[in-house]
Amino acid sequence: MNETLLVRAAGGAWEELQPRTELPEGGVSELLGDDVRAVLGAEQPVLVAACSPALPSGTPDALCVDASGGVWVIQIALDGTGDQLLGQLLGFAGALTGASFDDFAGYCDRRGDSSLADWVAGQAGDDFDPDEFQQAVTESLAAGRIRLVALVQEASPSLVQTFRYLTSAGALGSIFELSSFGSSTVSAIRATQVDLLGTGPTAGQRTAAALAAAPAAELRPTVPASKAASSGQSTRRAATSARTASSTGPAEAAGAAFVDGATRASGDATAALLGQLQTACAVTFDDVSYEQVDGQPVLHAGVSTPEGVATIVSARVDGSIVLAFEGVGALDPTWTVRAELCQGMERLLGADLGDVRQISQLNLSVAEHLMDATLMEALVDLLSDTVRQLHDGAAVAA
C-alpha cells in the first residue's frame, strides 16, 4: 500500500513530506528545534542547550538541560540500527561526569551571552528557581546522572538489550525509533519510544522521560533504628492493628480506591506507577493493607515477624514512597538483608546512602525523584528479592 504524507499551513498549498535518512540541511538544530519535550514525551521543557559541542570524548549531536536540573545527551542515527550509539553516549556521559557547573555551562553555546540559569529561566516559567537549578545540575554532574537518549531509525535487538541491562542497573537511558520527513519548507518527526522493560508499553512509559527529568532522590537517613520507636517513626505494627484492609472496605475496593485517589491527586502517569507497585506488593508481601490518612488511602505492605506485621513499604496517592528498614530486625539480626537492600537502592539511584545501620527509612517520590516505569520495575524486583531473603532466613531460624 502506498502512503503519502501531506501537510499545509492555513490557507496554503499542500506539500508532500518525503522520508529522510540523513539530517536536514540545518543539521541537528533543524531536526530537534529548541525544545525536544514533544519528541521525548516529557511534561516539562527539555531545552537543546548545544548542538555538536566539543566534549573531551567527542561531539554529541545534542546536549540538553531541563528546568529541574536534568542533563541529557542525545545521539542520532537516522540511517540504521544505532549499534554504535551506546558506546558514544557512554563516552559523552563519562566526559560530563565530575564536570563543574561552569564547565557544563561553557558547552551550552545556545545561551549566547546569558548565563545558563537565565537562559533556562526565560523558557521555564515563573516557578523556576535559578539557585536550585544550578545546584541540581551540579549534583547531576557530580553523580554522573546523565540521561542517555538514542534516536535511531530502527533499534537493533542488541542495542535494546544492552539498554535494558543498563537501565535495570540504575542508568538513565531511553531509545526512540525516529522517522524524519521533510519538504522544502517543512520538517516533521515521528518518534516511538522503545520498550525497555520487555513487557509492552504502559501508561507510565508514556511520560517516562518527564519523570526521569526530575531531581535526584532525596534519600534522608532519619533517626537510627534504636531511637525510632521513641521518635514516633517506627513502622512496626501488630497484625491486629486498626490499620487493616477491612477498615476501608474489602481489599479489592481499597486497592481500587488507592489507584483512583492517585489518579485524582497526581495524574495518570503517577497512578500507573503506583498501580505497578501495588500489584507487585500484592504478590510479594505477606500483608497488604490500606489506611485512611487525611482522607486519602495509604498502602502498607509488610512481612510477618514474631512481633507482628513489619511494614517495609508505605505509599501515598501523591506518589511518595517510604521504604522502612527497622521493622524487619527480628528477621534480619545480622543486617545482611537490609545491607543488600541498601546496596540495591544505591545502584538504582546512583547515590551513596552510607551506613545502613544509621538509616531508619528512605523517602522517595515519583514526581520529584527519579521514578519511571523502568526504575519502578527494578525497585519491585529488589523488594521481591528482599522479602524472599527474609523468608529464607526465617525458615532457617525455625
Tab-separated table of C-alpha atoms in Angstrom:
chain	number	residue	atom	x	y	z
A	1	MET	CA	0.000	0.000	0.000
A	2	ASN	CA	1.395	3.370	-0.999
A	3	GLU	CA	1.260	6.031	1.689
A	4	THR	CA	1.530	9.764	1.126
A	5	LEU	CA	2.114	12.270	3.915
A	6	LEU	CA	0.793	15.745	3.136
A	7	VAL	CA	0.858	18.939	5.166
A	8	ARG	CA	-0.195	22.510	4.588
A	9	ALA	CA	-0.316	25.733	6.518
A	10	ALA	CA	-3.652	27.513	6.893
A	11	GLY	CA	-4.548	28.964	3.523
A	12	GLY	CA	-1.503	27.452	1.858
A	13	ALA	CA	-0.955	24.695	-0.660
A	14	TRP	CA	-0.465	21.045	0.209
A	15	GLU	CA	3.146	19.871	0.416
A	16	GLU	CA	4.262	16.259	0.298
A	17	LEU	CA	6.690	15.233	3.015
A	18	GLN	CA	9.409	12.835	1.903
A	19	PRO	CA	11.216	10.397	4.220
A	20	ARG	CA	14.703	11.454	5.284
A	21	THR	CA	17.539	9.135	6.171
A	22	GLU	CA	20.014	11.901	6.859
A	23	LEU	CA	19.957	15.130	8.786
A	24	PRO	CA	18.228	18.092	7.118
A	25	GLU	CA	20.296	20.910	5.700
A	26	GLY	CA	20.117	22.746	9.009
A	27	GLY	CA	21.540	19.738	10.833
A	28	VAL	CA	20.590	18.660	14.344
A	29	SER	CA	19.377	22.149	15.149
A	30	GLU	CA	16.711	21.997	12.450
A	31	LEU	CA	15.755	18.412	13.260
A	32	LEU	CA	15.266	18.885	17.009
A	33	GLY	CA	14.423	22.564	17.275
A	34	ASP	CA	14.803	24.379	20.587
A	35	ASP	CA	12.839	22.014	22.841
A	36	VAL	CA	12.657	18.210	22.491
A	37	ARG	CA	9.918	17.802	25.076
A	38	ALA	CA	7.423	16.641	22.441
A	39	VAL	CA	9.863	14.130	20.947
A	40	LEU	CA	10.682	12.593	24.337
A	41	GLY	CA	7.144	12.738	25.718
A	42	ALA	CA	8.244	14.949	28.604
A	43	GLU	CA	5.961	17.157	30.673
A	44	GLN	CA	8.462	19.984	31.033
A	45	PRO	CA	10.766	21.645	28.513
A	46	VAL	CA	13.921	19.727	27.618
A	47	LEU	CA	15.951	22.516	26.081
A	48	VAL	CA	18.600	21.945	23.435
A	49	ALA	CA	21.500	23.824	25.005
A	50	ALA	CA	24.103	22.868	22.392
A	51	CYS	CA	24.376	21.039	19.079
A	52	SER	CA	27.633	19.153	18.483
A	53	PRO	CA	29.517	20.637	21.462
A	54	ALA	CA	33.194	19.711	21.691
A	55	LEU	CA	33.458	17.454	24.741
A	56	PRO	CA	36.787	15.809	25.650
A	57	SER	CA	35.416	12.479	24.380
A	58	GLY	CA	33.865	13.772	21.156
A	59	THR	CA	30.878	15.715	19.867
A	60	PRO	CA	27.386	14.521	20.810
A	61	ASP	CA	24.579	15.528	18.493
A	62	ALA	CA	22.792	17.455	21.230
A	63	LEU	CA	23.340	18.433	24.839
A	64	CYS	CA	20.107	19.280	26.647
A	65	VAL	CA	19.006	20.500	30.048
A	66	ASP	CA	15.656	20.738	31.770
A	67	ALA	CA	14.357	23.138	34.394
A	68	SER	CA	14.759	20.527	37.144
A	69	GLY	CA	18.495	20.316	36.523
A	70	GLY	CA	18.469	17.127	34.468
A	71	VAL	CA	21.311	16.744	31.963
A	72	TRP	CA	20.545	14.952	28.695
A	73	VAL	CA	22.812	13.718	25.901
A	74	ILE	CA	21.180	12.840	22.571
A	75	GLN	CA	22.783	10.881	19.748
A	76	ILE	CA	21.054	10.318	16.406
A	77	ALA	CA	21.273	7.661	13.678
A	78	LEU	CA	18.604	8.163	11.020
A	79	ASP	CA	20.010	5.565	8.656
A	80	GLY	CA	20.500	2.417	10.708
A	81	THR	CA	20.114	0.446	13.903
A	82	GLY	CA	22.248	2.713	16.061
A	83	ASP	CA	24.501	-0.061	17.386
A	84	GLN	CA	27.371	2.403	17.567
A	85	LEU	CA	25.444	4.963	19.617
A	86	LEU	CA	25.674	3.353	23.032
A	87	GLY	CA	29.454	3.463	23.187
A	88	GLN	CA	29.379	7.072	22.054
A	89	LEU	CA	26.752	8.013	24.643
A	90	LEU	CA	28.693	6.350	27.447
A	91	GLY	CA	31.815	8.220	26.396
A	92	PHE	CA	29.987	11.537	26.457
A	93	ALA	CA	28.462	10.754	29.854
A	94	GLY	CA	31.900	9.886	31.167
A	95	ALA	CA	33.268	13.201	29.955
A	96	LEU	CA	30.495	15.111	31.744
A	97	THR	CA	30.683	13.163	34.992
A	98	GLY	CA	32.505	15.237	37.575
A	99	ALA	CA	32.438	18.397	35.460
A	100	SER	CA	31.721	21.655	37.258
A	101	PHE	CA	28.612	23.703	36.591
A	102	ASP	CA	30.729	26.355	34.870
A	103	ASP	CA	32.380	23.757	32.640
A	104	PHE	CA	28.972	22.407	31.659
A	105	ALA	CA	27.612	25.898	31.012
A	106	GLY	CA	30.603	26.524	28.773
A	107	TYR	CA	29.462	23.731	26.454
A	108	CYS	CA	25.958	25.237	26.224
A	109	ASP	CA	26.593	27.703	23.414
A	110	ARG	CA	22.917	28.322	22.630
A	111	ARG	CA	22.609	30.506	25.721
A	112	GLY	CA	24.558	33.236	23.968
A	113	ASP	CA	25.726	35.940	26.366
A	114	SER	CA	23.223	34.934	29.057
A	115	SER	CA	24.081	32.740	31.995
A	116	LEU	CA	22.760	29.196	31.677
A	117	ALA	CA	20.288	29.744	34.523
A	118	ASP	CA	18.958	32.958	32.961
A	119	TRP	CA	18.619	31.272	29.578
A	120	VAL	CA	16.629	28.391	31.047
A	121	ALA	CA	14.556	30.793	33.161
A	122	GLY	CA	13.409	32.562	30.015
A	123	GLN	CA	11.756	29.341	28.824
A	124	ALA	CA	10.876	27.510	32.036
A	125	GLY	CA	8.098	29.601	33.572
A	126	ASP	CA	7.523	31.551	36.766
A	127	ASP	CA	8.274	28.715	39.211
A	128	PHE	CA	11.888	28.396	38.089
A	129	ASP	CA	14.483	28.880	40.842
A	130	PRO	CA	17.951	29.588	39.384
A	131	ASP	CA	19.796	28.624	42.576
A	132	GLU	CA	18.004	25.288	42.852
A	133	PHE	CA	18.600	24.703	39.138
A	134	GLN	CA	22.346	25.296	39.456
A	135	GLN	CA	22.538	23.033	42.495
A	136	ALA	CA	20.588	20.269	40.722
A	137	VAL	CA	22.797	20.430	37.621
A	138	THR	CA	25.899	20.361	39.821
A	139	GLU	CA	24.612	17.275	41.646
A	140	SER	CA	23.685	15.551	38.379
A	141	LEU	CA	27.182	16.085	37.018
A	142	ALA	CA	28.892	15.044	40.249
A	143	ALA	CA	26.902	11.803	40.457
A	144	GLY	CA	27.073	11.037	36.735
A	145	ARG	CA	23.280	11.129	36.427
A	146	ILE	CA	23.279	11.796	32.699
A	147	ARG	CA	20.189	10.901	30.654
A	148	LEU	CA	21.287	8.994	27.555
A	149	VAL	CA	18.915	9.167	24.599
A	150	ALA	CA	19.381	7.254	21.338
A	151	LEU	CA	17.271	8.347	18.363
A	152	VAL	CA	17.513	5.649	15.696
A	153	GLN	CA	15.704	4.588	12.558
A	154	GLU	CA	15.230	1.036	13.826
A	155	ALA	CA	16.701	-0.178	17.106
A	156	SER	CA	18.591	-3.451	16.829
A	157	PRO	CA	17.871	-6.218	19.364
A	158	SER	CA	21.403	-5.916	20.727
A	159	LEU	CA	21.024	-2.166	21.319
A	160	VAL	CA	17.698	-2.671	23.078
A	161	GLN	CA	19.012	-5.499	25.241
A	162	THR	CA	22.083	-3.522	26.282
A	163	PHE	CA	19.968	-0.501	27.193
A	164	ARG	CA	17.688	-2.821	29.186
A	165	TYR	CA	20.665	-4.068	31.140
A	166	LEU	CA	21.903	-0.550	31.850
A	167	THR	CA	18.523	0.748	32.961
A	168	SER	CA	17.936	-2.287	35.187
A	169	ALA	CA	21.216	-1.404	36.891
A	170	GLY	CA	20.047	2.156	37.501
A	171	ALA	CA	21.335	4.025	34.446
A	172	LEU	CA	19.062	6.604	32.833
A	173	GLY	CA	18.629	5.622	29.214
A	174	SER	CA	15.947	5.576	26.565
A	175	ILE	CA	15.649	4.688	22.897
A	176	PHE	CA	13.290	6.230	20.374
A	177	GLU	CA	12.749	4.946	16.873
A	178	LEU	CA	12.659	8.088	14.792
A	179	SER	CA	11.255	8.733	11.353
A	180	SER	CA	12.118	12.071	9.789
A	181	PHE	CA	10.188	13.708	6.957
A	182	GLY	CA	10.550	17.000	5.168
A	183	SER	CA	9.769	19.243	2.248
A	184	SER	CA	11.396	22.421	1.086
A	185	THR	CA	9.708	24.369	3.890
A	186	VAL	CA	8.516	21.859	6.498
A	187	SER	CA	10.188	19.300	8.779
A	188	ALA	CA	8.348	16.570	10.674
A	189	ILE	CA	9.343	13.835	13.127
A	190	ARG	CA	7.581	10.691	14.270
A	191	ALA	CA	9.093	9.212	17.444
A	192	THR	CA	8.168	5.930	19.138
A	193	GLN	CA	9.692	5.014	22.486
A	194	VAL	CA	11.177	1.533	22.613
A	195	ASP	CA	10.009	-0.666	25.487
A	196	LEU	CA	12.999	-1.336	27.739
A	197	LEU	CA	11.031	-3.459	30.195
A	198	GLY	CA	10.161	-6.205	27.756
A	199	THR	CA	6.535	-6.103	28.920
A	200	GLY	CA	4.912	-3.828	26.365
A	201	PRO	CA	4.112	-0.126	26.782
A	202	THR	CA	2.426	1.147	29.908
A	203	ALA	CA	0.820	4.417	30.841
A	204	GLY	CA	3.890	5.163	32.905
A	205	GLN	CA	6.234	4.756	29.955
A	206	ARG	CA	4.351	7.465	28.085
A	207	THR	CA	5.868	10.036	30.391
A	208	ALA	CA	8.986	8.182	31.464
A	209	ALA	CA	11.205	10.933	30.071
A	210	ALA	CA	9.429	13.558	32.121
A	211	LEU	CA	9.772	11.550	35.314
A	212	ALA	CA	13.406	10.813	34.620
A	213	ALA	CA	13.982	14.562	34.326
A	214	ALA	CA	13.095	15.094	37.973
A	215	PRO	CA	15.816	15.852	40.550
A	216	ALA	CA	17.729	13.110	42.261
A	217	ALA	CA	16.069	11.295	45.104
A	218	GLU	CA	16.433	12.999	48.460
A	219	LEU	CA	17.486	9.967	50.444
A	220	ARG	CA	17.308	11.126	54.021
A	221	PRO	CA	18.820	8.881	56.680
A	222	THR	CA	16.447	9.561	59.575
A	223	VAL	CA	16.977	8.528	63.167
A	224	PRO	CA	18.856	5.316	63.953
A	225	ALA	CA	16.723	2.258	64.476
A	226	SER	CA	17.477	2.262	68.194
A	227	LYS	CA	15.734	5.638	68.510
A	228	ALA	CA	12.967	5.111	66.007
A	229	ALA	CA	10.315	3.983	68.464
A	230	SER	CA	10.769	6.969	70.750
A	231	SER	CA	10.644	9.396	67.828
A	232	GLY	CA	7.369	8.008	66.540
A	233	GLN	CA	8.919	6.851	63.255
A	234	SER	CA	8.714	3.125	63.870
A	235	THR	CA	6.731	1.392	61.147
A	236	ARG	CA	6.231	-1.843	63.060
A	237	ARG	CA	2.561	-2.538	63.708
A	238	ALA	CA	0.810	-5.544	65.193
A	239	ALA	CA	-1.212	-7.717	62.866
A	240	THR	CA	-4.289	-6.804	64.909
A	241	SER	CA	-3.765	-3.085	64.322
A	242	ALA	CA	-6.717	-0.983	63.268
A	243	ARG	CA	-4.791	-0.432	60.036
A	244	THR	CA	-6.317	-3.262	58.038
A	245	ALA	CA	-7.925	-3.554	54.659
A	246	SER	CA	-11.293	-4.022	56.302
A	247	SER	CA	-11.066	-0.526	57.771
A	248	THR	CA	-11.618	0.873	54.302
A	249	GLY	CA	-13.827	-1.896	52.989
A	250	PRO	CA	-12.979	-5.074	51.096
A	251	ALA	CA	-9.421	-5.410	49.874
A	252	GLU	CA	-10.399	-5.042	46.229
A	253	ALA	CA	-12.328	-1.841	46.896
A	254	ALA	CA	-9.500	-0.424	48.979
A	255	GLY	CA	-6.997	-1.191	46.234
A	256	ALA	CA	-9.171	0.414	43.575
A	257	ALA	CA	-9.674	3.469	45.783
A	258	PHE	CA	-5.907	3.797	46.147
A	259	VAL	CA	-5.320	3.901	42.381
A	260	ASP	CA	-8.326	6.180	41.829
A	261	GLY	CA	-7.029	8.515	44.515
A	262	ALA	CA	-3.611	8.579	42.881
A	263	THR	CA	-5.174	9.436	39.519
A	264	ARG	CA	-7.064	12.360	41.031
A	265	ALA	CA	-4.165	13.566	43.145
A	266	SER	CA	-1.233	13.053	40.819
A	267	GLY	CA	-2.409	12.148	37.302
A	268	ASP	CA	-2.459	9.044	35.159
A	269	ALA	CA	1.313	8.552	34.922
A	270	THR	CA	1.908	8.523	38.677
A	271	ALA	CA	-1.192	6.376	39.211
A	272	ALA	CA	0.142	3.828	36.706
A	273	LEU	CA	3.447	3.597	38.557
A	274	LEU	CA	1.721	3.258	41.924
A	275	GLY	CA	-0.507	0.586	40.406
A	276	GLN	CA	2.632	-1.213	39.256
A	277	LEU	CA	3.960	-1.069	42.826
A	278	GLN	CA	0.592	-2.131	44.269
A	279	THR	CA	0.371	-5.206	42.034
A	280	ALA	CA	3.903	-6.282	42.908
A	281	CYS	CA	3.280	-5.807	46.636
A	282	ALA	CA	0.173	-7.998	46.490
A	283	VAL	CA	2.272	-10.829	45.062
A	284	THR	CA	5.401	-10.316	47.159
A	285	PHE	CA	4.463	-9.330	50.705
A	286	ASP	CA	2.715	-11.264	53.484
A	287	ASP	CA	0.364	-8.392	54.278
A	288	VAL	CA	-1.009	-5.561	52.130
A	289	SER	CA	-3.480	-3.181	53.705
A	290	TYR	CA	-4.785	0.362	53.431
A	291	GLU	CA	-5.159	3.156	55.927
A	292	GLN	CA	-7.087	6.415	55.605
A	293	VAL	CA	-4.809	9.395	56.292
A	294	ASP	CA	-6.164	12.912	55.801
A	295	GLY	CA	-8.994	11.443	53.765
A	296	GLN	CA	-6.665	9.619	51.353
A	297	PRO	CA	-5.816	5.893	51.217
A	298	VAL	CA	-2.265	4.878	52.083
A	299	LEU	CA	-0.879	1.496	51.031
A	300	HIS	CA	1.176	-0.512	53.541
A	301	ALA	CA	2.998	-3.720	52.619
A	302	GLY	CA	4.843	-5.819	55.161
A	303	VAL	CA	6.134	-9.184	56.255
A	304	SER	CA	5.139	-11.315	59.214
A	305	THR	CA	7.541	-11.344	62.177
A	306	PRO	CA	7.265	-12.917	65.636
A	307	GLU	CA	6.203	-9.493	66.893
A	308	GLY	CA	3.548	-8.888	64.243
A	309	VAL	CA	3.491	-7.381	60.763
A	310	ALA	CA	6.539	-5.243	59.949
A	311	THR	CA	5.779	-2.663	57.290
A	312	ILE	CA	8.502	-2.302	54.667
A	313	VAL	CA	6.695	-0.218	52.023
A	314	SER	CA	4.252	2.646	52.514
A	315	ALA	CA	2.927	4.567	49.509
A	316	ARG	CA	0.644	7.590	49.298
A	317	VAL	CA	-1.510	8.760	46.422
A	318	ASP	CA	0.733	11.808	45.925
A	319	GLY	CA	3.488	9.449	44.765
A	320	SER	CA	5.572	9.439	47.946
A	321	ILE	CA	7.042	6.060	48.871
A	322	VAL	CA	8.741	5.132	52.144
A	323	LEU	CA	10.992	2.093	52.489
A	324	ALA	CA	11.347	1.188	56.168
A	325	PHE	CA	14.328	-0.733	57.469
A	326	GLU	CA	13.963	-1.023	61.219
A	327	GLY	CA	10.801	-3.149	61.279
A	328	VAL	CA	12.459	-6.302	59.935
A	329	GLY	CA	15.162	-6.557	62.577
A	330	ALA	CA	13.680	-9.744	64.028
A	331	LEU	CA	14.082	-11.450	60.636
A	332	ASP	CA	17.467	-9.905	59.853
A	333	PRO	CA	19.529	-9.868	63.058
A	334	THR	CA	22.826	-9.711	61.165
A	335	TRP	CA	21.694	-6.775	58.954
A	336	THR	CA	22.685	-8.786	55.878
A	337	VAL	CA	19.361	-8.456	54.051
A	338	ARG	CA	18.996	-4.766	54.836
A	339	ALA	CA	22.555	-4.104	53.716
A	340	GLU	CA	21.811	-5.765	50.369
A	341	LEU	CA	18.605	-3.728	50.038
A	342	CYS	CA	20.571	-0.555	50.732
A	343	GLN	CA	23.214	-1.503	48.165
A	344	GLY	CA	20.497	-2.233	45.623
A	345	MET	CA	18.960	1.196	46.170
A	346	GLU	CA	22.373	2.779	45.755
A	347	ARG	CA	22.742	1.070	42.374
A	348	LEU	CA	19.244	2.106	41.292
A	349	LEU	CA	19.532	5.734	42.322
A	350	GLY	CA	23.231	6.412	41.881
A	351	ALA	CA	23.636	7.674	45.447
A	352	ASP	CA	25.814	6.729	48.403
A	353	LEU	CA	23.443	6.042	51.296
A	354	GLY	CA	26.120	5.486	53.913
A	355	ASP	CA	25.868	3.086	56.857
A	356	VAL	CA	22.638	1.090	56.641
A	357	ARG	CA	22.573	0.817	60.445
A	358	GLN	CA	22.023	4.561	60.614
A	359	ILE	CA	19.078	4.545	58.210
A	360	SER	CA	15.590	4.237	59.609
A	361	GLN	CA	13.813	4.772	56.304
A	362	LEU	CA	14.311	6.001	52.747
A	363	ASN	CA	11.934	8.617	51.385
A	364	LEU	CA	11.250	8.537	47.638
A	365	SER	CA	8.819	10.362	45.376
A	366	VAL	CA	7.543	9.507	41.913
A	367	ALA	CA	7.121	13.111	40.796
A	368	GLU	CA	10.164	14.722	42.411
A	369	HIS	CA	12.666	11.917	42.138
A	370	LEU	CA	13.940	9.528	39.516
A	371	MET	CA	10.928	7.241	39.292
A	372	ASP	CA	9.806	5.970	35.905
A	373	ALA	CA	8.432	2.642	34.732
A	374	THR	CA	11.905	1.151	34.357
A	375	LEU	CA	13.080	2.174	37.810
A	376	MET	CA	9.800	1.062	39.365
A	377	GLU	CA	10.244	-2.371	37.795
A	378	ALA	CA	13.769	-2.552	39.181
A	379	LEU	CA	12.520	-1.399	42.592
A	380	VAL	CA	9.821	-4.058	42.840
A	381	ASP	CA	12.327	-6.722	41.757
A	382	LEU	CA	14.654	-5.561	44.528
A	383	LEU	CA	11.829	-5.659	47.078
A	384	SER	CA	10.881	-9.154	45.928
A	385	ASP	CA	14.455	-10.331	46.491
A	386	THR	CA	14.450	-8.689	49.927
A	387	VAL	CA	11.256	-10.423	51.034
A	388	ARG	CA	12.470	-13.770	49.696
A	389	GLN	CA	15.707	-13.442	51.674
A	390	LEU	CA	13.773	-12.532	54.825
A	391	HIS	CA	11.534	-15.571	54.368
A	392	ASP	CA	14.530	-17.830	53.743
A	393	GLY	CA	16.222	-16.530	56.887
A	394	ALA	CA	13.085	-17.066	58.953
A	395	ALA	CA	12.759	-20.635	57.655
A	396	VAL	CA	16.361	-21.427	58.593
A	397	ALA	CA	15.897	-19.922	62.054
A	398	ALA	CA	12.772	-22.021	62.581
